mmCIF file with all atom_site columns, C-alpha atoms in Angstrom:
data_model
loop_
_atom_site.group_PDB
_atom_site.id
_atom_site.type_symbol
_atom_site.label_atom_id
_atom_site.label_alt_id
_atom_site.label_comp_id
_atom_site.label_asym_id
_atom_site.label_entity_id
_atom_site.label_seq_id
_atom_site.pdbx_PDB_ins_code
_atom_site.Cartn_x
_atom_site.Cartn_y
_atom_site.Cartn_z
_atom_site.occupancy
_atom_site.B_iso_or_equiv
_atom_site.pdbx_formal_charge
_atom_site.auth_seq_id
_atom_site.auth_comp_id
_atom_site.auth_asym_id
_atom_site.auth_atom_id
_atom_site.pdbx_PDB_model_num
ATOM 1   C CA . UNK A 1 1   ? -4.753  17.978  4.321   1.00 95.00 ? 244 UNK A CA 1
ATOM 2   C CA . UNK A 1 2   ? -6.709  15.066  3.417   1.00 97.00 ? 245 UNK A CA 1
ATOM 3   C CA . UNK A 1 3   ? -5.076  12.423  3.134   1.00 98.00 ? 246 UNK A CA 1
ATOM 4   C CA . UNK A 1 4   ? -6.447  8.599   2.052   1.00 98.00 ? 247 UNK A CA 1
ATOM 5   C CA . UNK A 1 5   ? -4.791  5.419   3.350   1.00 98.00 ? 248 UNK A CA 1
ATOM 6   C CA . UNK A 1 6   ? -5.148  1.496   2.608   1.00 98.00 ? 249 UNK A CA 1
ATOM 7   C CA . UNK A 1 7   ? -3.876  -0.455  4.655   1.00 96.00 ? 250 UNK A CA 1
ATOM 8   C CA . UNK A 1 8   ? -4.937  1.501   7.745   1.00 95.00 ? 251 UNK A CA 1
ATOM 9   C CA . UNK A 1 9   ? -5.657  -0.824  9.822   1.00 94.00 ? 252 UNK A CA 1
ATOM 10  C CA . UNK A 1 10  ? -2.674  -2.969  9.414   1.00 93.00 ? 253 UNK A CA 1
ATOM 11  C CA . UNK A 1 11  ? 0.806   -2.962  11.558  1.00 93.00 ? 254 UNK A CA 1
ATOM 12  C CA . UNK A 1 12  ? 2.056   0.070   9.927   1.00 95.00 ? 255 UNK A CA 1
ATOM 13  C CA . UNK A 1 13  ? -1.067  1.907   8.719   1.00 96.00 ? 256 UNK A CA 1
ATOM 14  C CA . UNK A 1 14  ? -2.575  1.456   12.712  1.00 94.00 ? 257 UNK A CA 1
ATOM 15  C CA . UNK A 1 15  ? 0.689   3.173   14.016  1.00 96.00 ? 258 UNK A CA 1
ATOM 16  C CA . UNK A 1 16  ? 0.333   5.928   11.017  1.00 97.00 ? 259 UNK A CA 1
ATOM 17  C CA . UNK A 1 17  ? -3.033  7.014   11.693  1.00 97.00 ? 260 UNK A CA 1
ATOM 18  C CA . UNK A 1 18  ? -2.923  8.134   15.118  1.00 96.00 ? 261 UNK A CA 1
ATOM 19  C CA . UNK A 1 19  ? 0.101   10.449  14.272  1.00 97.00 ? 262 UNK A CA 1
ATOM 20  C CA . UNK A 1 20  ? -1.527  11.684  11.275  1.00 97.00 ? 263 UNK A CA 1
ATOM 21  C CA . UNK A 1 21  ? -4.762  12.973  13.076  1.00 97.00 ? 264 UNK A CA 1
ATOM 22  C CA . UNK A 1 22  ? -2.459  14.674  15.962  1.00 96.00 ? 265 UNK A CA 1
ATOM 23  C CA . UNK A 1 23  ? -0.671  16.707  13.162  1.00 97.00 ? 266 UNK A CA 1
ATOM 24  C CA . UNK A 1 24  ? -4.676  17.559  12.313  1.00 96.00 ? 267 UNK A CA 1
ATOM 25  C CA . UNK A 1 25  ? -5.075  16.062  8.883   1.00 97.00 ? 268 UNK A CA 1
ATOM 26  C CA . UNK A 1 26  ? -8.108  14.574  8.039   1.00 97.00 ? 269 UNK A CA 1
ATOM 27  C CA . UNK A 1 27  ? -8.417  11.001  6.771   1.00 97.00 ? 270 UNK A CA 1
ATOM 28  C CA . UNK A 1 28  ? -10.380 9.014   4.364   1.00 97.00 ? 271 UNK A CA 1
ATOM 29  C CA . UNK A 1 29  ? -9.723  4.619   4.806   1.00 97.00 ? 272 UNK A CA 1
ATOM 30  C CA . UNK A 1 30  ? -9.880  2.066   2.968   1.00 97.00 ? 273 UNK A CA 1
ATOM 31  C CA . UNK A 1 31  ? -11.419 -0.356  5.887   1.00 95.00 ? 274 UNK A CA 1
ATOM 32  C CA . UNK A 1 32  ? -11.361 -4.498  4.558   1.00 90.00 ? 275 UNK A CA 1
ATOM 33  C CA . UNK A 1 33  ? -12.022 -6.130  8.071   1.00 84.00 ? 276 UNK A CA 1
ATOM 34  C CA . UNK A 1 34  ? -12.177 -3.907  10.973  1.00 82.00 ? 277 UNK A CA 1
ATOM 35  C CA . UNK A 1 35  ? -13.653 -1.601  13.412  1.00 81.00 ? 278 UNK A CA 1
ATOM 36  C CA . UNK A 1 36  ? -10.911 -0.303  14.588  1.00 82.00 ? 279 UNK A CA 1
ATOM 37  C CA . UNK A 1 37  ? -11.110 3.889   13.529  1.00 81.00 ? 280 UNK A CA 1
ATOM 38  C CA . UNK A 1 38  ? -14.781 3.623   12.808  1.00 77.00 ? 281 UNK A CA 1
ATOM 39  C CA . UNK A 1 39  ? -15.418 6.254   16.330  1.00 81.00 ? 282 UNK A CA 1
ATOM 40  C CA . UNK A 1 40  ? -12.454 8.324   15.415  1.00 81.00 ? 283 UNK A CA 1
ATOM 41  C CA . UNK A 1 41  ? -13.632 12.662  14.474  1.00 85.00 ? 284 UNK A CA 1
ATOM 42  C CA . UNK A 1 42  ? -11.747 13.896  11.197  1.00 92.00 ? 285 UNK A CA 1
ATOM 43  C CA . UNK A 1 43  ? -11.839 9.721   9.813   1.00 94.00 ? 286 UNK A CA 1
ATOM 44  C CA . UNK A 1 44  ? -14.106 8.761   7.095   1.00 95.00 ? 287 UNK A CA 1
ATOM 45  C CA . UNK A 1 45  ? -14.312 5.167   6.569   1.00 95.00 ? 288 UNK A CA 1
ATOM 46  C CA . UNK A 1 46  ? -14.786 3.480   3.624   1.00 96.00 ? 289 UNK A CA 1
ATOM 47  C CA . UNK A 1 47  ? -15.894 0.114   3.604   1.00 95.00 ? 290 UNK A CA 1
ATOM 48  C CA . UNK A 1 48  ? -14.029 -2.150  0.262   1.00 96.00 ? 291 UNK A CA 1
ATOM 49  C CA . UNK A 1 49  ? -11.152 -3.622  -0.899  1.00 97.00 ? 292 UNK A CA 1
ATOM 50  C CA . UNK A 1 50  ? -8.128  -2.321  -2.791  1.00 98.00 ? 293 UNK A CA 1
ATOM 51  C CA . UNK A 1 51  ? -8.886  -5.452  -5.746  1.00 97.00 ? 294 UNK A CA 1
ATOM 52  C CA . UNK A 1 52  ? -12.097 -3.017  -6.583  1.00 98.00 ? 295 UNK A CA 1
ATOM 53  C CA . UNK A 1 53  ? -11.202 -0.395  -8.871  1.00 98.00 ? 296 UNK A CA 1
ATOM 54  C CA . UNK A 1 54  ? -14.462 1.197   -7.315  1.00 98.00 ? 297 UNK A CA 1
ATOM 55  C CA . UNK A 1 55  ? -13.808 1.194   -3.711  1.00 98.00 ? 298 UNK A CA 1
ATOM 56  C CA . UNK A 1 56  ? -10.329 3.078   -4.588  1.00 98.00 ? 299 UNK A CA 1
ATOM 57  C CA . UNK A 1 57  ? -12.163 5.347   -6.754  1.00 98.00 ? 300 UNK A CA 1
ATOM 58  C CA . UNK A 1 58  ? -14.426 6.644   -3.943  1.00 98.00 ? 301 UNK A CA 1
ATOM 59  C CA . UNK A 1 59  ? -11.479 6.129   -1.172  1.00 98.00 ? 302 UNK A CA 1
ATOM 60  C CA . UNK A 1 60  ? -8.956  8.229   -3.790  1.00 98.00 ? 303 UNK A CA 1
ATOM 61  C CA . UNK A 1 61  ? -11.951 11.199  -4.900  1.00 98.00 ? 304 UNK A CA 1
ATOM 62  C CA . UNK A 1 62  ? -11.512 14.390  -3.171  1.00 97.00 ? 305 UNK A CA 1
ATOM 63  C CA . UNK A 1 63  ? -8.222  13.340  -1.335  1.00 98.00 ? 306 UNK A CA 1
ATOM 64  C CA . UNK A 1 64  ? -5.026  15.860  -1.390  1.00 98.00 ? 307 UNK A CA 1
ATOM 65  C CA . UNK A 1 65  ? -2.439  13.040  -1.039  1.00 98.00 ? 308 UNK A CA 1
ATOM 66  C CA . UNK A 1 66  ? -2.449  8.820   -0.619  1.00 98.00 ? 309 UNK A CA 1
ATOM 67  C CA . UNK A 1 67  ? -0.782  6.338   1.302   1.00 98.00 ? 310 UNK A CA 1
ATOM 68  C CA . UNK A 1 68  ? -0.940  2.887   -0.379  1.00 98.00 ? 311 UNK A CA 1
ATOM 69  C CA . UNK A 1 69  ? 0.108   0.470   2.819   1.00 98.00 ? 312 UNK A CA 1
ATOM 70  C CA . UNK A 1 70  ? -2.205  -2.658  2.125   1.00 97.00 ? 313 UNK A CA 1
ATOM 71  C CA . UNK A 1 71  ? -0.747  -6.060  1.308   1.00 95.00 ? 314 UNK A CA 1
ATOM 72  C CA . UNK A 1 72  ? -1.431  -9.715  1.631   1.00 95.00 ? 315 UNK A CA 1
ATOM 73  C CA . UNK A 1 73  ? 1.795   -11.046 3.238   1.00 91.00 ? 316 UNK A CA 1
ATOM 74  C CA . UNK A 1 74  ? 2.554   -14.564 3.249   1.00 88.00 ? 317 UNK A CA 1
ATOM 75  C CA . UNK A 1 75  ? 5.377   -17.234 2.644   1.00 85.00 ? 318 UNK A CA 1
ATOM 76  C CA . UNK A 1 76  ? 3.263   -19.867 1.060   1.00 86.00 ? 319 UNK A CA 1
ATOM 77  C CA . UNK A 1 77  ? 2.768   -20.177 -2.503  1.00 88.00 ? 320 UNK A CA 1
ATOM 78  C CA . UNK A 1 78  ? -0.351  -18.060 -4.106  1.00 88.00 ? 321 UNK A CA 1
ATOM 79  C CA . UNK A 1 79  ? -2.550  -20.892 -5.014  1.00 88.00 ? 322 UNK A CA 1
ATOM 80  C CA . UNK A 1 80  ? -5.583  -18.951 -4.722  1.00 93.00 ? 323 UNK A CA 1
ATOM 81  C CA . UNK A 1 81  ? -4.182  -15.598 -6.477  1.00 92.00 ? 324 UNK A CA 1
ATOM 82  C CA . UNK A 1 82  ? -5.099  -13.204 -3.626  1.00 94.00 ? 325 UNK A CA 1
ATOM 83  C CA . UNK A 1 83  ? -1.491  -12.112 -3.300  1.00 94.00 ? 326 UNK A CA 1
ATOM 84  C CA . UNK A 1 84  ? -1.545  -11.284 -6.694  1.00 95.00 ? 327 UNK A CA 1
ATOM 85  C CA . UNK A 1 85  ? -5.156  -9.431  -7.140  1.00 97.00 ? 328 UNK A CA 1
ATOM 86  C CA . UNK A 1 86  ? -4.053  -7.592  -3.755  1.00 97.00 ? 329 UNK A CA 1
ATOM 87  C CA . UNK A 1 87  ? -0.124  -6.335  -4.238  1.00 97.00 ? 330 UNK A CA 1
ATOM 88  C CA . UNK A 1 88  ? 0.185   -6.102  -7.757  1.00 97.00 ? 331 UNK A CA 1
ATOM 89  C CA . UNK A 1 89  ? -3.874  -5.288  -9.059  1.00 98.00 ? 332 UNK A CA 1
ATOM 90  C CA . UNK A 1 90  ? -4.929  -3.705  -5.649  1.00 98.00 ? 333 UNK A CA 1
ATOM 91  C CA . UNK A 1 91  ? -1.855  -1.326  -6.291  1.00 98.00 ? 334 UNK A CA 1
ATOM 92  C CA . UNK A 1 92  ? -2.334  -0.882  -10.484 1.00 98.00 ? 335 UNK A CA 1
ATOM 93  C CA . UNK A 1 93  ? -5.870  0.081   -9.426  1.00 98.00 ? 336 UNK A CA 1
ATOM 94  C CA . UNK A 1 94  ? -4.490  2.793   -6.842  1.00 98.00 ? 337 UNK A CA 1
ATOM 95  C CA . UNK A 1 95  ? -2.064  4.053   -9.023  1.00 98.00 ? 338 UNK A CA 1
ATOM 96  C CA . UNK A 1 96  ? -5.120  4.907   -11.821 1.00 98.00 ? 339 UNK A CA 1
ATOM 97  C CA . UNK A 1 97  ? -7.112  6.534   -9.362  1.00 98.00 ? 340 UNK A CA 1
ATOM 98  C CA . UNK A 1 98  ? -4.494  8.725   -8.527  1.00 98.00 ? 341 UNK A CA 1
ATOM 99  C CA . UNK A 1 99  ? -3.882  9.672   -12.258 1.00 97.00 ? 342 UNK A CA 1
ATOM 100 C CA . UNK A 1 100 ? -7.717  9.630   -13.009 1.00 97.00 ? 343 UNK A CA 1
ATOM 101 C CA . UNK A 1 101 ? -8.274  12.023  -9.791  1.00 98.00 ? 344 UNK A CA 1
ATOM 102 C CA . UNK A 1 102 ? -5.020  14.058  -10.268 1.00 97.00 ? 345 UNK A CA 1
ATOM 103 C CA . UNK A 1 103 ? -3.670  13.114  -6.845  1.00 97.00 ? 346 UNK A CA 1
ATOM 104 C CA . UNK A 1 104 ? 0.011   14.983  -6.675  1.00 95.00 ? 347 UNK A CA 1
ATOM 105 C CA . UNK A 1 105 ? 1.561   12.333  -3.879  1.00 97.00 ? 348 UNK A CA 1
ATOM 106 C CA . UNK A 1 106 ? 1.205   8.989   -3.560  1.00 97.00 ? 349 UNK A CA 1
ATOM 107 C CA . UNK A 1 107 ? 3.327   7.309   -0.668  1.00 97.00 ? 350 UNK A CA 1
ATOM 108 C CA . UNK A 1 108 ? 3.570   3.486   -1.899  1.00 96.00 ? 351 UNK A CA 1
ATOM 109 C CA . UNK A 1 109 ? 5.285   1.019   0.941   1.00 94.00 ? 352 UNK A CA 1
ATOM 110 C CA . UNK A 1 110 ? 7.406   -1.302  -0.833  1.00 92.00 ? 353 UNK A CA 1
ATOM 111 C CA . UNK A 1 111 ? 8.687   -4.147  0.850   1.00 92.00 ? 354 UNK A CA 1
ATOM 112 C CA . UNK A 1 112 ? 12.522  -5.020  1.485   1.00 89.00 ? 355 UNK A CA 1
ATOM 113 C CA . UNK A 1 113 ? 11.401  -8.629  0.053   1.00 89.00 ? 356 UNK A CA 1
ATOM 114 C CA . UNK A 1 114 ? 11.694  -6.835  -3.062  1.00 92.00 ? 357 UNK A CA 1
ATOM 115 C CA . UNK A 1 115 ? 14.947  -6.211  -3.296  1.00 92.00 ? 358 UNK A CA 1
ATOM 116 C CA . UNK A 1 116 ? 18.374  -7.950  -3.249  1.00 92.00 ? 359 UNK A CA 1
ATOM 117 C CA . UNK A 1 117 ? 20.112  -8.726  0.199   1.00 89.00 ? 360 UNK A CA 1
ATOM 118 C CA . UNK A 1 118 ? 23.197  -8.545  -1.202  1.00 91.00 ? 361 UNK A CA 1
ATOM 119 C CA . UNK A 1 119 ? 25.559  -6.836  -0.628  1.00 92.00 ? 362 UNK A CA 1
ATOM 120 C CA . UNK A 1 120 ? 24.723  -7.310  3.379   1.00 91.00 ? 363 UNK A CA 1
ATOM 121 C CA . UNK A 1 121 ? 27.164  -4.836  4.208   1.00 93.00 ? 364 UNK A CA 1
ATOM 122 C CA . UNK A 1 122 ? 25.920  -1.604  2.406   1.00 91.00 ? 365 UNK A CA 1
ATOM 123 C CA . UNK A 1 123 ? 23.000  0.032   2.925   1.00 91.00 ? 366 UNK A CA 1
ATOM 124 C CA . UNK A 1 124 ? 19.775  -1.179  1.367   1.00 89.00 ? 367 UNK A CA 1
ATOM 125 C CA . UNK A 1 125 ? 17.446  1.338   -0.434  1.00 86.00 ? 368 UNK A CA 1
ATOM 126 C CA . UNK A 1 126 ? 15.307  1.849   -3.284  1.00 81.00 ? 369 UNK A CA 1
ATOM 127 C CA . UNK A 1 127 ? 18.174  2.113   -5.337  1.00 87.00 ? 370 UNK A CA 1
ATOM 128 C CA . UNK A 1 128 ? 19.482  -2.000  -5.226  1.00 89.00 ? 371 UNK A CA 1
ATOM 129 C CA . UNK A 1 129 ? 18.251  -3.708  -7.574  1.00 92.00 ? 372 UNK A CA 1
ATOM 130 C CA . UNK A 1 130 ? 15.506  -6.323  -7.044  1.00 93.00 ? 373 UNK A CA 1
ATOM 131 C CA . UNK A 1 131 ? 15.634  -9.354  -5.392  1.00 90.00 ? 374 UNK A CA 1
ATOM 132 C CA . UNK A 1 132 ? 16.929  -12.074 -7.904  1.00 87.00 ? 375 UNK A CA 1
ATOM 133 C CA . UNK A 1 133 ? 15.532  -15.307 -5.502  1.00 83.00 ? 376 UNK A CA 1
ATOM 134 C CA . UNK A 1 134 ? 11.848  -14.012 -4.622  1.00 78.00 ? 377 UNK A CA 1
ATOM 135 C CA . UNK A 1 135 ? 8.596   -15.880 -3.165  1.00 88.00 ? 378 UNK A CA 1
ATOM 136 C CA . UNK A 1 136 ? 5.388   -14.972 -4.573  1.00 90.00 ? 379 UNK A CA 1
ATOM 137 C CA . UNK A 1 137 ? 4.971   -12.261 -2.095  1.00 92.00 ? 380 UNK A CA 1
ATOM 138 C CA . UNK A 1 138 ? 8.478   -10.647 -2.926  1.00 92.00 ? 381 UNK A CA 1
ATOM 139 C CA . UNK A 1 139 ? 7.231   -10.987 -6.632  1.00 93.00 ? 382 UNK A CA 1
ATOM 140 C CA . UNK A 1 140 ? 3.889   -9.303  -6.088  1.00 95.00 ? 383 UNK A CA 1
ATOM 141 C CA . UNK A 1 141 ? 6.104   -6.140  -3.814  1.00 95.00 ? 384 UNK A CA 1
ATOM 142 C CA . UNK A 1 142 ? 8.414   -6.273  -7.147  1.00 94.00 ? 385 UNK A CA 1
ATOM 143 C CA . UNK A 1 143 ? 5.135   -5.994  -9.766  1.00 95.00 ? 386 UNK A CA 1
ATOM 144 C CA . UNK A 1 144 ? 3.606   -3.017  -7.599  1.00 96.00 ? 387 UNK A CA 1
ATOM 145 C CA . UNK A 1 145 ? 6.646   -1.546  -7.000  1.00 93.00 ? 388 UNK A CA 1
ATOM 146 C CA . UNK A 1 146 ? 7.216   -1.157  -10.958 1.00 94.00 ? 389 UNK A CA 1
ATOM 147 C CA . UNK A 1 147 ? 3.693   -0.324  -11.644 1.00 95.00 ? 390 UNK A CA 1
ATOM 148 C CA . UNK A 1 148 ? 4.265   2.897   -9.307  1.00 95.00 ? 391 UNK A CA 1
ATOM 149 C CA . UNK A 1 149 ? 7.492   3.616   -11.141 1.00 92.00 ? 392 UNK A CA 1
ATOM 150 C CA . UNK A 1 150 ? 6.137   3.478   -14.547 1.00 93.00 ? 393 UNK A CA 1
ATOM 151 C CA . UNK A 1 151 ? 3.596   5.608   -13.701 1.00 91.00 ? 394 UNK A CA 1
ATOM 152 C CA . UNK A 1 152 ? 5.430   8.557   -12.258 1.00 83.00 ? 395 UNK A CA 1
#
């Protein structure tokens, strides 16, 4: 299977790779700032950023399934608006290039930021509601999370 991934180079995507090519699929990546997979057989790299509807048009073309893992993570404010442009409009613009390429899976990694703590006790799943006290990082994971939801 091919399979395209953002993020891939990040805590989780760098862990997810590996076990994806020993299973033998074959990956296309969304690479922002790195080297790291560039020497890899069955990895295609391509070189962009999930805020260009472009890059994720040639990263999302020809792929059987996606994996949307990139985010901008912090617990600051988001003066500049790169939180923004990359959770929520990195994620509306993976989202179309799945419908626009008729992907059939796309695996989007929330955040538990987006949703409410409460009640500590029981378990915590896609199915609490969202957090009610969120940062502008939780806010972004709760945008993209909804923009995947209205589209399936």
């Amino acid at each position: 299977m091919k399979i395209a991934i953002t993020g891939a180079t990040g805590h989780i995507g760098s862990n997810l790779v590996p076990l994806l090519l020993e299973e033998g699929h074959s990956l296309k990546l969304l690479i922002f700032q790195s080297d790291r997979f560039t020497n890899e057989a069955h990895v295609e790299i391509i070189r962009g950023d999930v805020t260009h509807a472009a890059d994720v048009d040639q990263l999302v073309e020809g792929s059987d399934m996606v994996i949307h893992l990139a985010a901008k993570i912090t617990i600051e404010d988001d003066r500049d608006g790169s939180v923004t442009r990359t959770n929520v409009e990195g994620t509306r613009h993976v989202v179309e290039s799945c419908v626009k390429y008729g992907i059939k899976r796309l695996i989007h990694f929330s955040s538990i930021h987006a949703f409410d703590p409460h009640p500590r006790y029981e378990p915590l799943d896609e199915t609490r509601g969202y957090s009610q006290k969120a940062t502008y990082y939780d806010a972004s994971k709760i945008a993209a999370e909804k923009l995947v939801l209205e589209a399936m």
